[in-house]
Amino acid sequence: MNQQLIDAIRDHNIVEFDYGGHHRIAEPHVYGRHNETEQLLVYQVGGGSSSGGLPQWRRVDVAKMSGLQVS
């Protein structure tokens, strides 16, 4: 999954994925490590969230993402 995310950032693609019980649509911006955890900084533009309105910046743990689609 790592290369897909890196390519999506480079190519300015939108990603869709499931995370925390919600389907999310986002613009990926930064992929890296924080405290030994691979994370992705996204600007979520659609889908669901239990922690606030959209659009919104979010940092997600890559290992907890599922169903990644790049469009």
XYZ file of C-alpha atoms in Angstrom:
71
model
C 0.000 0.000 0.000
C 2.888 2.360 0.639
C 3.774 2.850 -3.027
C 0.117 3.455 -3.932
C -0.037 6.289 -1.403
C 3.250 7.791 -2.530
C 2.089 7.682 -6.158
C -1.273 9.244 -5.213
C 0.507 12.144 -3.498
C 2.875 12.660 -6.442
C 0.077 12.494 -9.020
C -2.384 14.642 -6.992
C -5.000 11.862 -6.939
C -7.971 11.466 -4.621
C -8.012 8.392 -2.379
C -10.954 6.541 -0.884
C -10.604 4.180 2.060
C -12.335 2.819 5.128
C -11.037 3.977 8.505
C -12.544 4.028 11.973
C -15.869 2.641 10.798
C -16.303 5.299 8.095
C -15.715 5.444 4.350
C -13.537 8.471 3.611
C -12.651 10.473 0.516
C -9.500 12.547 0.788
C -6.605 14.345 -0.847
C -3.358 12.749 0.394
C -0.540 15.191 1.173
C 2.203 13.742 3.401
C 3.223 10.138 4.003
C 5.683 9.335 6.782
C 6.372 7.983 10.259
C 5.328 9.427 13.596
C 6.436 7.558 16.745
C 7.297 4.482 14.642
C 3.806 4.431 13.088
C 3.302 4.913 9.355
C 0.819 7.754 8.904
C -0.796 9.717 6.134
C -1.821 13.365 6.354
C -4.954 13.912 4.289
C -7.428 16.662 3.604
C -10.723 14.783 3.923
C -13.293 16.173 1.507
C -16.048 13.574 1.709
C -17.364 10.469 3.358
C -18.008 10.054 7.046
C -16.338 11.018 10.286
C -17.203 10.835 13.948
C -14.865 13.649 14.979
C -16.109 16.743 13.215
C -17.292 18.372 10.040
C -15.800 18.302 6.587
C -13.644 19.295 4.887
C -10.941 18.752 7.511
C -7.262 17.868 7.866
C -6.724 14.407 9.346
C -3.769 12.191 10.206
C -4.520 8.485 9.775
C -2.581 5.350 10.670
C -1.828 3.524 7.423
C -2.119 0.088 9.090
C -5.729 0.858 10.070
C -6.786 1.806 6.528
C -8.624 -0.731 4.379
C -10.175 -0.849 0.929
C -7.825 1.759 -0.559
C -8.851 3.052 -3.983
C -6.954 5.698 -5.919
C -8.887 7.789 -8.442
